[in-house]
Amino acid sequence: GAGVSQTPSNKVTEKGKYVELRCDPISGHTALYWYRQSLGQGPEFLIYFQGTGAADDSGLPNDRFFAVRPEGSVSTLKIQRTERGDSAVYLCASSSSGGGGEQFFGPGTRLTVL
Amino acid sequence: AQSVTQLGSHVSVSEGALVLLRCNYSSSVPPYLFWYVQYPNQGLQLLLKYTSAATLVKGINGFEAEFKKSETSFHLTKPSAHMSDAAEYFCAVTRGNAGNMLTFGGGTRLMVKP
């Protein structure tokens, strides 16, 4: 079956612009996570959805970052007024439940802010 | 709060030699522990996980890890390295109940020499 997909695979933007990154989770997975992986580092948690609601957004670095999951499936990570420090690979993962269940990761979106 | 430390950002072994990648964790609650592998330009793939059952966990591709509470460790091993094992390996911890976001270590790049 289809895994987690993310679009676009690469995004180049200019400082100050707005970007949207999309995640399509595995069908039926209720939990969805966003992580950010900077060069040479491990992924860092951003936000976790259980269904349509953000159950934990404690990892979002500031109010320029926002994510939605309006129908409990596809999620969009939105970054306003991008900064060069936002350049990273943004990873999405989904799982069938909370409780330590395996998270399945997408290939990521590589964001470059010039 | 939880944290993960991976000793050695780069490990080099000869083909056929033992692979040992080190992971130490800190957690205020009983942890769930994971090892993920990331091949170039691919998403994270789960190798194995510990969720409070057997302390010796066997995963895919001949890897295994042992949970040692007294040492707060979850080291990854493989008896005989193969060229195809060359990749980045990440250890991660989660609380295993509400939230379930993964906290990752910084990663270890495994290089396999012929």
mmCIF file of C-alpha atoms in Angstrom:
data_model
loop_
_atom_site.group_PDB
_atom_site.id
_atom_site.type_symbol
_atom_site.label_atom_id
_atom_site.label_comp_id
_atom_site.label_asym_id
_atom_site.label_seq_id
_atom_site.Cartn_x
_atom_site.Cartn_y
_atom_site.Cartn_z
ATOM 1 C CA GLY A 1 0.000 0.000 0.000
ATOM 2 C CA ALA A 2 0.930 3.622 -0.282
ATOM 3 C CA GLY A 3 3.188 5.067 2.356
ATOM 4 C CA VAL A 4 3.397 8.609 3.662
ATOM 5 C CA SER A 5 3.872 11.099 0.866
ATOM 6 C CA GLN A 6 5.076 14.672 1.040
ATOM 7 C CA THR A 7 4.964 17.421 -1.501
ATOM 8 C CA PRO A 8 6.901 19.162 -2.805
ATOM 9 C CA SER A 9 10.081 17.137 -2.434
ATOM 10 C CA ASN A 10 12.119 20.313 -2.759
ATOM 11 C CA LYS A 11 11.146 23.925 -2.191
ATOM 12 C CA VAL A 12 13.376 26.932 -2.749
ATOM 13 C CA THR A 13 12.070 30.274 -1.594
ATOM 14 C CA GLU A 14 13.309 33.730 -0.748
ATOM 15 C CA LYS A 15 13.618 35.170 2.707
ATOM 16 C CA GLY A 16 10.336 36.676 3.834
ATOM 17 C CA LYS A 17 8.114 34.530 1.637
ATOM 18 C CA TYR A 18 5.308 32.220 2.742
ATOM 19 C CA VAL A 19 5.474 28.459 2.126
ATOM 20 C CA GLU A 20 3.154 25.501 2.545
ATOM 21 C CA LEU A 21 4.336 21.921 2.878
ATOM 22 C CA ARG A 22 1.883 19.066 2.435
ATOM 23 C CA CYS A 23 1.736 15.644 4.031
ATOM 24 C CA ASP A 24 -0.497 12.740 2.984
ATOM 25 C CA PRO A 25 -0.458 10.117 5.736
ATOM 26 C CA ILE A 26 -1.142 6.429 5.400
ATOM 27 C CA SER A 27 -4.875 5.923 4.977
ATOM 28 C CA GLY A 28 -6.598 5.330 8.293
ATOM 29 C CA HIS A 29 -3.768 6.610 10.461
ATOM 30 C CA THR A 30 -5.196 8.918 13.090
ATOM 31 C CA ALA A 31 -1.919 10.274 14.446
ATOM 32 C CA LEU A 32 0.259 12.609 12.372
ATOM 33 C CA TYR A 33 3.566 14.209 13.310
ATOM 34 C CA TRP A 34 5.789 16.895 11.839
ATOM 35 C CA TYR A 35 9.521 16.965 12.492
ATOM 36 C CA ARG A 36 12.342 19.178 11.251
ATOM 37 C CA GLN A 37 15.805 17.829 10.456
ATOM 38 C CA SER A 38 18.627 20.301 10.095
ATOM 39 C CA LEU A 39 21.827 19.289 8.339
ATOM 40 C CA GLY A 40 23.849 16.815 10.372
ATOM 41 C CA GLN A 41 21.286 16.541 13.166
ATOM 42 C CA GLY A 42 18.518 14.232 14.236
ATOM 43 C CA PRO A 43 14.892 15.135 13.563
ATOM 44 C CA GLU A 44 13.239 17.502 16.042
ATOM 45 C CA PHE A 45 9.574 17.322 16.919
ATOM 46 C CA LEU A 46 7.348 20.178 15.787
ATOM 47 C CA ILE A 47 3.680 19.213 16.205
ATOM 48 C CA TYR A 48 1.428 16.190 16.730
ATOM 49 C CA PHE A 49 -2.153 15.732 15.542
ATOM 50 C CA GLN A 50 -4.619 13.183 16.832
ATOM 51 C CA GLY A 51 -7.433 13.341 14.308
ATOM 52 C CA THR A 52 -8.154 16.929 13.363
ATOM 53 C CA GLY A 53 -6.801 18.566 16.475
ATOM 54 C CA ALA A 54 -3.277 19.519 17.375
ATOM 55 C CA ALA A 55 -2.670 17.474 20.516
ATOM 56 C CA ASP A 56 0.774 18.932 21.104
ATOM 57 C CA ASP A 57 2.361 21.890 19.315
ATOM 58 C CA SER A 58 5.107 22.480 21.843
ATOM 59 C CA GLY A 59 7.836 21.929 19.250
ATOM 60 C CA LEU A 60 6.839 24.775 16.943
ATOM 61 C CA PRO A 61 9.729 27.253 17.211
ATOM 62 C CA ASN A 62 7.674 30.454 17.002
ATOM 63 C CA ASP A 63 4.392 31.884 15.756
ATOM 64 C CA ARG A 64 5.583 31.961 12.147
ATOM 65 C CA PHE A 65 4.945 28.209 12.066
ATOM 66 C CA PHE A 66 1.442 26.801 11.903
ATOM 67 C CA ALA A 67 -0.057 23.468 10.862
ATOM 68 C CA VAL A 68 -3.553 22.254 10.098
ATOM 69 C CA ARG A 69 -5.287 18.960 9.498
ATOM 70 C CA PRO A 70 -8.878 19.990 8.798
ATOM 71 C CA GLU A 71 -10.345 16.607 7.852
ATOM 72 C CA GLY A 72 -8.128 14.367 9.916
ATOM 73 C CA SER A 73 -6.120 13.156 6.962
ATOM 74 C CA VAL A 74 -3.914 15.496 4.906
ATOM 75 C CA SER A 75 -1.903 18.034 6.870
ATOM 76 C CA THR A 76 -0.276 21.276 5.787
ATOM 77 C CA LEU A 77 2.642 22.925 7.558
ATOM 78 C CA LYS A 78 2.665 26.657 6.942
ATOM 79 C CA ILE A 79 5.636 28.942 7.469
ATOM 80 C CA GLN A 80 5.230 32.706 7.276
ATOM 81 C CA ARG A 81 7.990 35.252 6.683
ATOM 82 C CA THR A 82 10.569 32.537 6.095
ATOM 83 C CA GLU A 83 14.094 33.024 7.402
ATOM 84 C CA ARG A 84 17.347 31.442 6.279
ATOM 85 C CA GLY A 85 17.407 29.491 9.539
ATOM 86 C CA ASP A 86 14.215 27.704 8.485
ATOM 87 C CA SER A 87 16.196 25.796 5.843
ATOM 88 C CA ALA A 88 15.941 22.114 6.706
ATOM 89 C CA VAL A 89 14.235 18.884 5.729
ATOM 90 C CA TYR A 90 10.685 18.763 7.048
ATOM 91 C CA LEU A 91 9.539 15.246 7.816
ATOM 92 C CA CYS A 92 6.021 13.985 8.280
ATOM 93 C CA ALA A 93 5.108 10.723 9.989
ATOM 94 C CA SER A 94 1.876 8.930 10.729
ATOM 95 C CA SER A 95 0.824 6.093 12.984
ATOM 96 C CA SER A 96 -2.334 4.113 13.578
ATOM 97 C CA SER A 97 -2.477 5.121 17.216
ATOM 98 C CA GLY A 98 -0.590 6.948 19.910
ATOM 99 C CA GLY A 99 0.759 4.579 22.522
ATOM 100 C CA GLY A 100 4.246 3.938 21.183
ATOM 101 C CA GLY A 101 2.998 2.626 17.857
ATOM 102 C CA GLU A 102 5.403 2.695 14.952
ATOM 103 C CA GLN A 103 5.622 5.994 13.158
ATOM 104 C CA PHE A 104 5.956 5.693 9.381
ATOM 105 C CA PHE A 105 7.945 8.518 7.844
ATOM 106 C CA GLY A 106 7.616 10.220 4.512
ATOM 107 C CA PRO A 107 10.642 11.135 2.377
ATOM 108 C CA GLY A 108 10.568 14.729 3.541
ATOM 109 C CA THR A 109 10.483 18.155 1.939
ATOM 110 C CA ARG A 110 13.814 19.909 1.621
ATOM 111 C CA LEU A 111 13.212 23.618 2.206
ATOM 112 C CA THR A 112 15.889 26.102 1.184
ATOM 113 C CA VAL A 113 15.455 29.751 2.091
ATOM 114 C CA LEU A 114 17.751 32.042 0.131
ATOM 115 C CA ALA B 1 11.890 15.530 29.850
ATOM 116 C CA GLN B 2 13.582 13.023 27.607
ATOM 117 C CA SER B 3 16.867 13.035 25.765
ATOM 118 C CA VAL B 4 19.013 10.699 23.696
ATOM 119 C CA THR B 5 22.760 10.678 23.275
ATOM 120 C CA GLN B 6 24.460 8.770 20.502
ATOM 121 C CA LEU B 7 28.173 8.385 21.082
ATOM 122 C CA GLY B 8 30.148 8.719 17.879
ATOM 123 C CA SER B 9 28.747 10.715 14.998
ATOM 124 C CA HIS B 10 30.723 8.511 12.602
ATOM 125 C CA VAL B 11 31.556 4.815 12.912
ATOM 126 C CA SER B 12 33.621 2.898 10.384
ATOM 127 C CA VAL B 13 33.821 -0.885 10.250
ATOM 128 C CA SER B 14 35.114 -3.437 7.788
ATOM 129 C CA GLU B 15 32.710 -5.662 5.918
ATOM 130 C CA GLY B 16 32.044 -8.738 8.040
ATOM 131 C CA ALA B 17 33.002 -7.023 11.296
ATOM 132 C CA LEU B 18 30.767 -6.410 14.307
ATOM 133 C CA VAL B 19 28.642 -3.290 14.229
ATOM 134 C CA LEU B 20 28.060 -1.491 17.557
ATOM 135 C CA LEU B 21 26.226 1.823 17.636
ATOM 136 C CA ARG B 22 25.776 3.349 21.059
ATOM 137 C CA CYS B 23 22.671 5.004 22.451
ATOM 138 C CA ASN B 24 22.020 6.297 25.960
ATOM 139 C CA TYR B 25 18.744 7.826 26.985
ATOM 140 C CA SER B 26 17.274 9.897 29.758
ATOM 141 C CA SER B 27 13.604 9.606 30.613
ATOM 142 C CA SER B 28 11.484 10.434 33.633
ATOM 143 C CA VAL B 29 9.025 7.670 32.787
ATOM 144 C CA PRO B 30 9.489 4.131 31.458
ATOM 145 C CA PRO B 31 10.564 4.696 27.895
ATOM 146 C CA TYR B 32 9.768 3.211 24.558
ATOM 147 C CA LEU B 33 12.967 3.089 22.491
ATOM 148 C CA PHE B 34 13.500 2.907 18.759
ATOM 149 C CA TRP B 35 16.250 2.623 16.195
ATOM 150 C CA TYR B 36 15.633 4.111 12.761
ATOM 151 C CA VAL B 37 17.832 3.927 9.658
ATOM 152 C CA GLN B 38 18.015 6.606 6.987
ATOM 153 C CA TYR B 39 19.499 5.819 3.596
ATOM 154 C CA PRO B 40 20.565 8.730 1.383
ATOM 155 C CA ASN B 41 17.602 10.676 0.028
ATOM 156 C CA GLN B 42 15.139 8.331 1.691
ATOM 157 C CA GLY B 43 12.793 8.536 4.655
ATOM 158 C CA LEU B 44 13.436 7.073 8.072
ATOM 159 C CA GLN B 45 12.773 3.342 8.329
ATOM 160 C CA LEU B 46 12.156 1.544 11.604
ATOM 161 C CA LEU B 47 14.786 -1.082 12.431
ATOM 162 C CA LEU B 48 13.434 -2.194 15.791
ATOM 163 C CA LYS B 49 11.648 -1.012 18.906
ATOM 164 C CA TYR B 50 11.521 -1.732 22.632
ATOM 165 C CA THR B 51 8.136 -1.342 24.308
ATOM 166 C CA SER B 52 8.656 -2.915 27.752
ATOM 167 C CA ALA B 53 8.460 -6.551 26.693
ATOM 168 C CA ALA B 54 11.645 -8.555 26.087
ATOM 169 C CA THR B 55 14.801 -6.562 26.765
ATOM 170 C CA LEU B 56 16.616 -8.067 23.768
ATOM 171 C CA VAL B 57 14.902 -6.881 20.644
ATOM 172 C CA LYS B 58 15.502 -8.280 17.187
ATOM 173 C CA GLY B 59 14.881 -6.150 14.134
ATOM 174 C CA ILE B 60 15.182 -6.219 10.401
ATOM 175 C CA ASN B 61 18.368 -6.852 8.425
ATOM 176 C CA GLY B 62 19.996 -8.810 11.250
ATOM 177 C CA PHE B 63 20.130 -5.936 13.741
ATOM 178 C CA GLU B 64 19.309 -6.258 17.412
ATOM 179 C CA ALA B 65 19.420 -4.062 20.498
ATOM 180 C CA GLU B 66 19.369 -4.688 24.211
ATOM 181 C CA PHE B 67 17.559 -2.484 26.698
ATOM 182 C CA LYS B 68 19.635 -2.076 29.863
ATOM 183 C CA LYS B 69 17.764 -0.032 32.440
ATOM 184 C CA SER B 70 20.677 0.067 34.890
ATOM 185 C CA GLU B 71 22.892 1.622 32.215
ATOM 186 C CA THR B 72 20.102 3.631 30.526
ATOM 187 C CA SER B 73 21.383 2.229 27.264
ATOM 188 C CA PHE B 74 19.905 0.770 24.097
ATOM 189 C CA HIS B 75 22.908 -0.063 21.919
ATOM 190 C CA LEU B 76 22.410 -1.413 18.389
ATOM 191 C CA THR B 77 24.454 -4.358 17.178
ATOM 192 C CA LYS B 78 24.874 -6.576 14.153
ATOM 193 C CA PRO B 79 27.316 -9.501 14.140
ATOM 194 C CA SER B 80 28.572 -9.018 10.598
ATOM 195 C CA ALA B 81 28.455 -5.757 8.650
ATOM 196 C CA HIS B 82 27.401 -5.695 5.016
ATOM 197 C CA MET B 83 28.145 -2.969 2.520
ATOM 198 C CA SER B 84 24.420 -2.272 2.272
ATOM 199 C CA ASP B 85 24.348 -1.313 5.988
ATOM 200 C CA ALA B 86 26.080 1.976 5.238
ATOM 201 C CA ALA B 87 23.581 4.631 6.291
ATOM 202 C CA GLU B 88 22.662 7.075 9.071
ATOM 203 C CA TYR B 89 21.219 5.501 12.216
ATOM 204 C CA PHE B 90 19.060 7.305 14.737
ATOM 205 C CA CYS B 91 18.101 6.239 18.236
ATOM 206 C CA ALA B 92 14.851 7.701 19.565
ATOM 207 C CA VAL B 93 12.776 7.648 22.728
ATOM 208 C CA THR B 94 9.131 8.331 23.423
ATOM 209 C CA ARG B 95 6.979 8.262 26.507
ATOM 210 C CA GLY B 96 4.799 5.619 24.946
ATOM 211 C CA ASN B 97 1.495 7.040 26.124
ATOM 212 C CA ALA B 98 -0.003 10.462 25.591
ATOM 213 C CA GLY B 99 1.914 12.577 23.137
ATOM 214 C CA ASN B 100 4.237 9.971 21.675
ATOM 215 C CA MET B 101 6.450 12.386 19.861
ATOM 216 C CA LEU B 102 9.890 10.930 19.258
ATOM 217 C CA THR B 103 12.982 12.535 20.705
ATOM 218 C CA PHE B 104 15.932 11.643 18.479
ATOM 219 C CA GLY B 105 19.634 11.455 19.058
ATOM 220 C CA GLY B 106 22.009 13.261 16.747
ATOM 221 C CA GLY B 107 22.578 10.204 14.588
ATOM 222 C CA THR B 108 25.536 7.987 13.761
ATOM 223 C CA ARG B 109 26.783 7.594 10.222
ATOM 224 C CA LEU B 110 27.930 4.030 9.639
ATOM 225 C CA MET B 111 30.551 3.490 6.965
ATOM 226 C CA VAL B 112 31.427 -0.040 5.820
ATOM 227 C CA LYS B 113 34.810 -0.636 4.228
ATOM 228 C CA PRO B 114 35.317 -3.495 1.760
#
